[in-house]
């Protein structure tokens, strides 16, 4: 594990696969079956159950529990105390481990502090979930959602700049990073050539 930093207060199963340059800070727990990519950062008190997957350059802030069957693709940001569930109808006296639902957070997405993501949902590429929101359904690529339950309030660029609402077939160029978009068929489509998104 080249250039991997694991704070001595953290417990990481020896079978966990960890990519180069990843940092695991104080009081984290990472269980067997977890895969962590390169250049990730797990802040204080992060818990990763088995059967979780983290891509490269994933940042998870303090006090986050990532349960089984959650996958975070490259460049995902998870804010402090965000919550992921893994079963829709939990009961203490009725085990439902065989009913866990997968949750996918796609490349570049951001989930704000204290947000809750209900299992079985997909957060699209470069989407942004506002702090304190409760996500109960899929979020489209570049979608900006917030509220309880979370609803869409516009769009955000890959760099995080607010795009807002767009008229059908409208085009937009981000003033910060220069990415170009077209709003068509209810989705935001990247127009730049040769971009890997």
PDB file of C-alpha atoms in Angstrom:
ATOM      1  CA  UNK A   1       0.000   0.000   0.000  1.00  0.00           C
ATOM      2  CA  UNK A   2       2.191   2.792  -1.348  1.00  0.00           C
ATOM      3  CA  UNK A   3       1.916   6.177   0.389  1.00  0.00           C
ATOM      4  CA  UNK A   4      -1.169   5.087   2.358  1.00  0.00           C
ATOM      5  CA  UNK A   5      -1.626   6.822   5.721  1.00  0.00           C
ATOM      6  CA  UNK A   6      -3.689   5.084   8.412  1.00  0.00           C
ATOM      7  CA  UNK A   7      -3.930   6.840  11.770  1.00  0.00           C
ATOM      8  CA  UNK A   8      -3.032   4.467  14.634  1.00  0.00           C
ATOM      9  CA  UNK A   9      -6.432   5.021  16.278  1.00  0.00           C
ATOM     10  CA  UNK A  10      -8.233   3.564  13.230  1.00  0.00           C
ATOM     11  CA  UNK A  11      -9.065  -0.111  12.676  1.00  0.00           C
ATOM     12  CA  UNK A  12      -8.706  -1.391   9.124  1.00  0.00           C
ATOM     13  CA  UNK A  13      -9.119  -5.045   8.210  1.00  0.00           C
ATOM     14  CA  UNK A  14      -5.905  -6.433   6.706  1.00  0.00           C
ATOM     15  CA  UNK A  15      -7.860  -7.742   3.707  1.00  0.00           C
ATOM     16  CA  UNK A  16      -9.146  -4.292   2.656  1.00  0.00           C
ATOM     17  CA  UNK A  17      -7.808  -3.141  -0.719  1.00  0.00           C
ATOM     18  CA  UNK A  18      -6.532   0.446  -0.469  1.00  0.00           C
ATOM     19  CA  UNK A  19      -5.149   2.498  -3.363  1.00  0.00           C
ATOM     20  CA  UNK A  20      -1.980   4.569  -3.278  1.00  0.00           C
ATOM     21  CA  UNK A  21      -2.127   7.990  -1.634  1.00  0.00           C
ATOM     22  CA  UNK A  22      -5.246   7.279   0.436  1.00  0.00           C
ATOM     23  CA  UNK A  23      -5.468   8.781   3.946  1.00  0.00           C
ATOM     24  CA  UNK A  24      -7.544   7.302   6.775  1.00  0.00           C
ATOM     25  CA  UNK A  25      -7.656   9.649   9.757  1.00  0.00           C
ATOM     26  CA  UNK A  26      -8.642   9.249  13.422  1.00  0.00           C
ATOM     27  CA  UNK A  27     -11.105   6.675  14.776  1.00  0.00           C
ATOM     28  CA  UNK A  28     -12.174   5.178  11.453  1.00  0.00           C
ATOM     29  CA  UNK A  29     -13.291   1.566  11.028  1.00  0.00           C
ATOM     30  CA  UNK A  30     -13.004  -0.233   7.690  1.00  0.00           C
ATOM     31  CA  UNK A  31     -14.350  -3.791   7.538  1.00  0.00           C
ATOM     32  CA  UNK A  32     -13.268  -6.681   5.336  1.00  0.00           C
ATOM     33  CA  UNK A  33     -14.713  -6.704   1.826  1.00  0.00           C
ATOM     34  CA  UNK A  34     -14.283  -2.959   1.324  1.00  0.00           C
ATOM     35  CA  UNK A  35     -12.398  -1.568  -1.669  1.00  0.00           C
ATOM     36  CA  UNK A  36     -10.914   1.943  -1.534  1.00  0.00           C
ATOM     37  CA  UNK A  37      -9.364   3.621  -4.563  1.00  0.00           C
ATOM     38  CA  UNK A  38      -6.393   5.943  -4.869  1.00  0.00           C
ATOM     39  CA  UNK A  39      -6.034   9.371  -3.224  1.00  0.00           C
ATOM     40  CA  UNK A  40      -9.134   9.021  -1.059  1.00  0.00           C
ATOM     41  CA  UNK A  41      -9.580  10.790   2.274  1.00  0.00           C
ATOM     42  CA  UNK A  42     -11.597   9.390   5.182  1.00  0.00           C
ATOM     43  CA  UNK A  43     -11.976  12.007   7.902  1.00  0.00           C
ATOM     44  CA  UNK A  44     -12.488  11.340  11.592  1.00  0.00           C
ATOM     45  CA  UNK A  45     -14.969   8.639  12.644  1.00  0.00           C
ATOM     46  CA  UNK A  46     -15.853   7.205   9.237  1.00  0.00           C
ATOM     47  CA  UNK A  47     -17.238   3.638   9.247  1.00  0.00           C
ATOM     48  CA  UNK A  48     -17.152   1.501   6.103  1.00  0.00           C
ATOM     49  CA  UNK A  49     -19.011  -1.791   6.267  1.00  0.00           C
ATOM     50  CA  UNK A  50     -17.989  -4.709   4.084  1.00  0.00           C
ATOM     51  CA  UNK A  51     -19.140  -4.810   0.450  1.00  0.00           C
ATOM     52  CA  UNK A  52     -18.661  -1.075  -0.082  1.00  0.00           C
ATOM     53  CA  UNK A  53     -16.726   0.365  -3.019  1.00  0.00           C
ATOM     54  CA  UNK A  54     -14.949   3.727  -3.215  1.00  0.00           C
ATOM     55  CA  UNK A  55     -13.448   4.981  -6.460  1.00  0.00           C
ATOM     56  CA  UNK A  56     -10.452   7.298  -6.738  1.00  0.00           C
ATOM     57  CA  UNK A  57     -10.256  10.734  -5.089  1.00  0.00           C
ATOM     58  CA  UNK A  58     -13.318  10.164  -2.886  1.00  0.00           C
ATOM     59  CA  UNK A  59     -13.563  12.490   0.123  1.00  0.00           C
ATOM     60  CA  UNK A  60     -15.702  11.471   3.111  1.00  0.00           C
ATOM     61  CA  UNK A  61     -15.928  13.978   5.935  1.00  0.00           C
ATOM     62  CA  UNK A  62     -16.451  13.342   9.681  1.00  0.00           C
ATOM     63  CA  UNK A  63     -19.017  10.981  11.207  1.00  0.00           C
ATOM     64  CA  UNK A  64     -20.246   9.145   8.110  1.00  0.00           C
ATOM     65  CA  UNK A  65     -21.345   5.494   8.063  1.00  0.00           C
ATOM     66  CA  UNK A  66     -21.242   3.842   4.634  1.00  0.00           C
ATOM     67  CA  UNK A  67     -23.263   0.584   4.847  1.00  0.00           C
ATOM     68  CA  UNK A  68     -22.983  -2.479   2.655  1.00  0.00           C
ATOM     69  CA  UNK A  69     -23.985  -2.217  -1.010  1.00  0.00           C
ATOM     70  CA  UNK A  70     -23.050   1.460  -1.347  1.00  0.00           C
ATOM     71  CA  UNK A  71     -20.747   2.412  -4.219  1.00  0.00           C
ATOM     72  CA  UNK A  72     -19.094   5.820  -4.516  1.00  0.00           C
ATOM     73  CA  UNK A  73     -17.517   6.430  -7.929  1.00  0.00           C
ATOM     74  CA  UNK A  74     -14.490   8.654  -8.581  1.00  0.00           C
ATOM     75  CA  UNK A  75     -14.369  12.228  -7.233  1.00  0.00           C
ATOM     76  CA  UNK A  76     -17.396  11.895  -4.929  1.00  0.00           C
ATOM     77  CA  UNK A  77     -17.635  14.227  -1.920  1.00  0.00           C
ATOM     78  CA  UNK A  78     -19.651  13.203   1.163  1.00  0.00           C
ATOM     79  CA  UNK A  79     -20.271  15.969   3.710  1.00  0.00           C
ATOM     80  CA  UNK A  80     -20.093  15.607   7.504  1.00  0.00           C
ATOM     81  CA  UNK A  81     -22.704  13.392   9.180  1.00  0.00           C
ATOM     82  CA  UNK A  82     -24.387  12.392   5.917  1.00  0.00           C
ATOM     83  CA  UNK A  83     -26.453   9.207   6.285  1.00  0.00           C
ATOM     84  CA  UNK A  84     -26.945   6.232   3.963  1.00  0.00           C
ATOM     85  CA  UNK A  85     -29.585   3.598   4.652  1.00  0.00           C
ATOM     86  CA  UNK A  86     -29.481   0.021   3.386  1.00  0.00           C
ATOM     87  CA  UNK A  87     -32.985  -1.360   3.975  1.00  0.00           C
ATOM     88  CA  UNK A  88     -36.384   0.273   3.416  1.00  0.00           C
ATOM     89  CA  UNK A  89     -38.350  -1.210   6.319  1.00  0.00           C
ATOM     90  CA  UNK A  90     -35.949  -2.092   9.171  1.00  0.00           C
ATOM     91  CA  UNK A  91     -37.080  -3.949  12.277  1.00  0.00           C
ATOM     92  CA  UNK A  92     -34.855  -4.966  15.164  1.00  0.00           C
ATOM     93  CA  UNK A  93     -36.706  -8.261  15.674  1.00  0.00           C
ATOM     94  CA  UNK A  94     -36.941  -9.146  11.937  1.00  0.00           C
ATOM     95  CA  UNK A  95     -33.529  -9.390  10.231  1.00  0.00           C
ATOM     96  CA  UNK A  96     -33.494  -8.148   6.633  1.00  0.00           C
ATOM     97  CA  UNK A  97     -29.851  -8.502   5.606  1.00  0.00           C
ATOM     98  CA  UNK A  98     -30.948 -10.346   2.469  1.00  0.00           C
ATOM     99  CA  UNK A  99     -33.076  -7.313   1.510  1.00  0.00           C
ATOM    100  CA  UNK A 100     -30.309  -4.680   1.461  1.00  0.00           C
ATOM    101  CA  UNK A 101     -30.663  -2.401  -1.574  1.00  0.00           C
ATOM    102  CA  UNK A 102     -27.729  -1.022  -3.541  1.00  0.00           C
ATOM    103  CA  UNK A 103     -27.061   2.716  -3.663  1.00  0.00           C
ATOM    104  CA  UNK A 104     -24.867   4.279  -6.351  1.00  0.00           C
ATOM    105  CA  UNK A 105     -23.285   7.734  -6.160  1.00  0.00           C
ATOM    106  CA  UNK A 106     -21.826   8.505  -9.580  1.00  0.00           C
ATOM    107  CA  UNK A 107     -18.655  10.324 -10.557  1.00  0.00           C
ATOM    108  CA  UNK A 108     -18.168  13.837  -9.196  1.00  0.00           C
ATOM    109  CA  UNK A 109     -21.384  14.007  -7.144  1.00  0.00           C
ATOM    110  CA  UNK A 110     -21.594  15.938  -3.864  1.00  0.00           C
ATOM    111  CA  UNK A 111     -23.779  15.072  -0.893  1.00  0.00           C
ATOM    112  CA  UNK A 112     -24.059  17.884   1.653  1.00  0.00           C
ATOM    113  CA  UNK A 113     -23.736  17.746   5.421  1.00  0.00           C
ATOM    114  CA  UNK A 114     -26.465  15.897   7.340  1.00  0.00           C
ATOM    115  CA  UNK A 115     -28.199  14.745   4.144  1.00  0.00           C
ATOM    116  CA  UNK A 116     -29.885  11.327   4.145  1.00  0.00           C
ATOM    117  CA  UNK A 117     -29.826   9.047   1.100  1.00  0.00           C
ATOM    118  CA  UNK A 118     -32.484   6.333   1.143  1.00  0.00           C
ATOM    119  CA  UNK A 119     -31.223   3.010  -0.206  1.00  0.00           C
ATOM    120  CA  UNK A 120     -31.949   1.907  -3.747  1.00  0.00           C
ATOM    121  CA  UNK A 121     -31.341   5.359  -5.223  1.00  0.00           C
ATOM    122  CA  UNK A 122     -28.782   6.588  -7.734  1.00  0.00           C
ATOM    123  CA  UNK A 123     -27.164  10.014  -7.485  1.00  0.00           C
ATOM    124  CA  UNK A 124     -26.142  11.088 -10.991  1.00  0.00           C
ATOM    125  CA  UNK A 125     -22.788  12.355 -12.235  1.00  0.00           C
ATOM    126  CA  UNK A 126     -21.797  15.751 -10.819  1.00  0.00           C
ATOM    127  CA  UNK A 127     -25.163  16.067  -9.064  1.00  0.00           C
ATOM    128  CA  UNK A 128     -25.375  18.094  -5.867  1.00  0.00           C
ATOM    129  CA  UNK A 129     -27.513  17.225  -2.832  1.00  0.00           C
ATOM    130  CA  UNK A 130     -28.055  20.139  -0.462  1.00  0.00           C
ATOM    131  CA  UNK A 131     -27.245  19.930   3.238  1.00  0.00           C
ATOM    132  CA  UNK A 132     -29.983  18.389   5.378  1.00  0.00           C
ATOM    133  CA  UNK A 133     -31.893  16.938   2.422  1.00  0.00           C
ATOM    134  CA  UNK A 134     -33.599  13.550   2.334  1.00  0.00           C
ATOM    135  CA  UNK A 135     -33.093  11.826  -1.024  1.00  0.00           C
ATOM    136  CA  UNK A 136     -35.914   9.357  -1.714  1.00  0.00           C
ATOM    137  CA  UNK A 137     -35.578   8.990  -5.502  1.00  0.00           C
ATOM    138  CA  UNK A 138     -32.911   9.098  -8.199  1.00  0.00           C
ATOM    139  CA  UNK A 139     -31.108  12.376  -8.911  1.00  0.00           C
ATOM    140  CA  UNK A 140     -30.190  13.139 -12.564  1.00  0.00           C
ATOM    141  CA  UNK A 141     -26.711  13.976 -13.788  1.00  0.00           C
ATOM    142  CA  UNK A 142     -25.851  17.583 -12.859  1.00  0.00           C
ATOM    143  CA  UNK A 143     -29.112  17.876 -10.876  1.00  0.00           C
ATOM    144  CA  UNK A 144     -29.306  20.234  -7.885  1.00  0.00           C
ATOM    145  CA  UNK A 145     -31.678  18.853  -5.257  1.00  0.00           C
ATOM    146  CA  UNK A 146     -32.530  19.890  -1.736  1.00  0.00           C
ATOM    147  CA  UNK A 147     -35.372  19.756   0.781  1.00  0.00           C
ATOM    148  CA  UNK A 148     -37.330  17.144   2.705  1.00  0.00           C
ATOM    149  CA  UNK A 149     -37.979  15.181   0.603  1.00  0.00           C
ATOM    150  CA  UNK A 150     -35.359  16.427  -1.854  1.00  0.00           C
ATOM    151  CA  UNK A 151     -36.699  17.907  -5.083  1.00  0.00           C
ATOM    152  CA  UNK A 152     -34.828  19.362  -8.024  1.00  0.00           C
ATOM    153  CA  UNK A 153     -34.212  23.112  -8.064  1.00  0.00           C
ATOM    154  CA  UNK A 154     -32.048  23.418 -11.172  1.00  0.00           C
ATOM    155  CA  UNK A 155     -28.654  22.289 -12.372  1.00  0.00           C
ATOM    156  CA  UNK A 156     -24.986  22.606 -11.424  1.00  0.00           C
ATOM    157  CA  UNK A 157     -21.864  22.512 -13.556  1.00  0.00           C
ATOM    158  CA  UNK A 158     -19.164  19.876 -13.033  1.00  0.00           C
ATOM    159  CA  UNK A 159     -17.166  22.559 -11.168  1.00  0.00           C
ATOM    160  CA  UNK A 160     -20.070  23.236  -8.774  1.00  0.00           C
ATOM    161  CA  UNK A 161     -21.234  26.534 -10.285  1.00  0.00           C
ATOM    162  CA  UNK A 162     -25.022  26.992 -10.172  1.00  0.00           C
ATOM    163  CA  UNK A 163     -26.689  26.853 -13.587  1.00  0.00           C
ATOM    164  CA  UNK A 164     -30.278  27.117 -12.360  1.00  0.00           C
ATOM    165  CA  UNK A 165     -33.299  26.438 -14.562  1.00  0.00           C
ATOM    166  CA  UNK A 166     -32.949  26.288 -18.338  1.00  0.00           C
ATOM    167  CA  UNK A 167     -35.552  26.523 -21.089  1.00  0.00           C
ATOM    168  CA  UNK A 168     -35.931  23.532 -23.453  1.00  0.00           C
ATOM    169  CA  UNK A 169     -33.037  23.318 -25.963  1.00  0.00           C
ATOM    170  CA  UNK A 170     -31.310  26.212 -24.188  1.00  0.00           C
ATOM    171  CA  UNK A 171     -27.516  26.267 -24.122  1.00  0.00           C
ATOM    172  CA  UNK A 172     -25.268  27.375 -21.294  1.00  0.00           C
ATOM    173  CA  UNK A 173     -21.532  27.966 -20.924  1.00  0.00           C
ATOM    174  CA  UNK A 174     -20.132  27.942 -17.402  1.00  0.00           C
ATOM    175  CA  UNK A 175     -18.382  31.274 -16.710  1.00  0.00           C
ATOM    176  CA  UNK A 176     -15.943  29.573 -14.314  1.00  0.00           C
ATOM    177  CA  UNK A 177     -14.705  26.425 -16.114  1.00  0.00           C
ATOM    178  CA  UNK A 178     -15.993  26.855 -19.675  1.00  0.00           C
ATOM    179  CA  UNK A 179     -17.942  23.585 -19.899  1.00  0.00           C
ATOM    180  CA  UNK A 180     -20.843  23.897 -22.359  1.00  0.00           C
ATOM    181  CA  UNK A 181     -24.266  22.310 -21.888  1.00  0.00           C
ATOM    182  CA  UNK A 182     -27.571  21.933 -23.701  1.00  0.00           C
ATOM    183  CA  UNK A 183     -30.850  21.259 -21.897  1.00  0.00           C
ATOM    184  CA  UNK A 184     -32.670  18.700 -24.018  1.00  0.00           C
ATOM    185  CA  UNK A 185     -35.290  16.030 -23.325  1.00  0.00           C
ATOM    186  CA  UNK A 186     -35.344  16.975 -19.656  1.00  0.00           C
ATOM    187  CA  UNK A 187     -31.611  16.356 -19.166  1.00  0.00           C
ATOM    188  CA  UNK A 188     -28.445  18.422 -19.132  1.00  0.00           C
ATOM    189  CA  UNK A 189     -26.068  17.207 -21.874  1.00  0.00           C
ATOM    190  CA  UNK A 190     -22.390  18.150 -22.078  1.00  0.00           C
ATOM    191  CA  UNK A 191     -21.502  19.676 -25.457  1.00  0.00           C
ATOM    192  CA  UNK A 192     -17.703  19.887 -25.073  1.00  0.00           C
ATOM    193  CA  UNK A 193     -15.761  17.562 -27.369  1.00  0.00           C
ATOM    194  CA  UNK A 194     -13.413  14.908 -25.988  1.00  0.00           C
ATOM    195  CA  UNK A 195     -14.436  15.269 -22.345  1.00  0.00           C
ATOM    196  CA  UNK A 196     -14.392  12.240 -20.089  1.00  0.00           C
ATOM    197  CA  UNK A 197     -17.316  12.665 -17.759  1.00  0.00           C
TER     198      UNK A 197
END
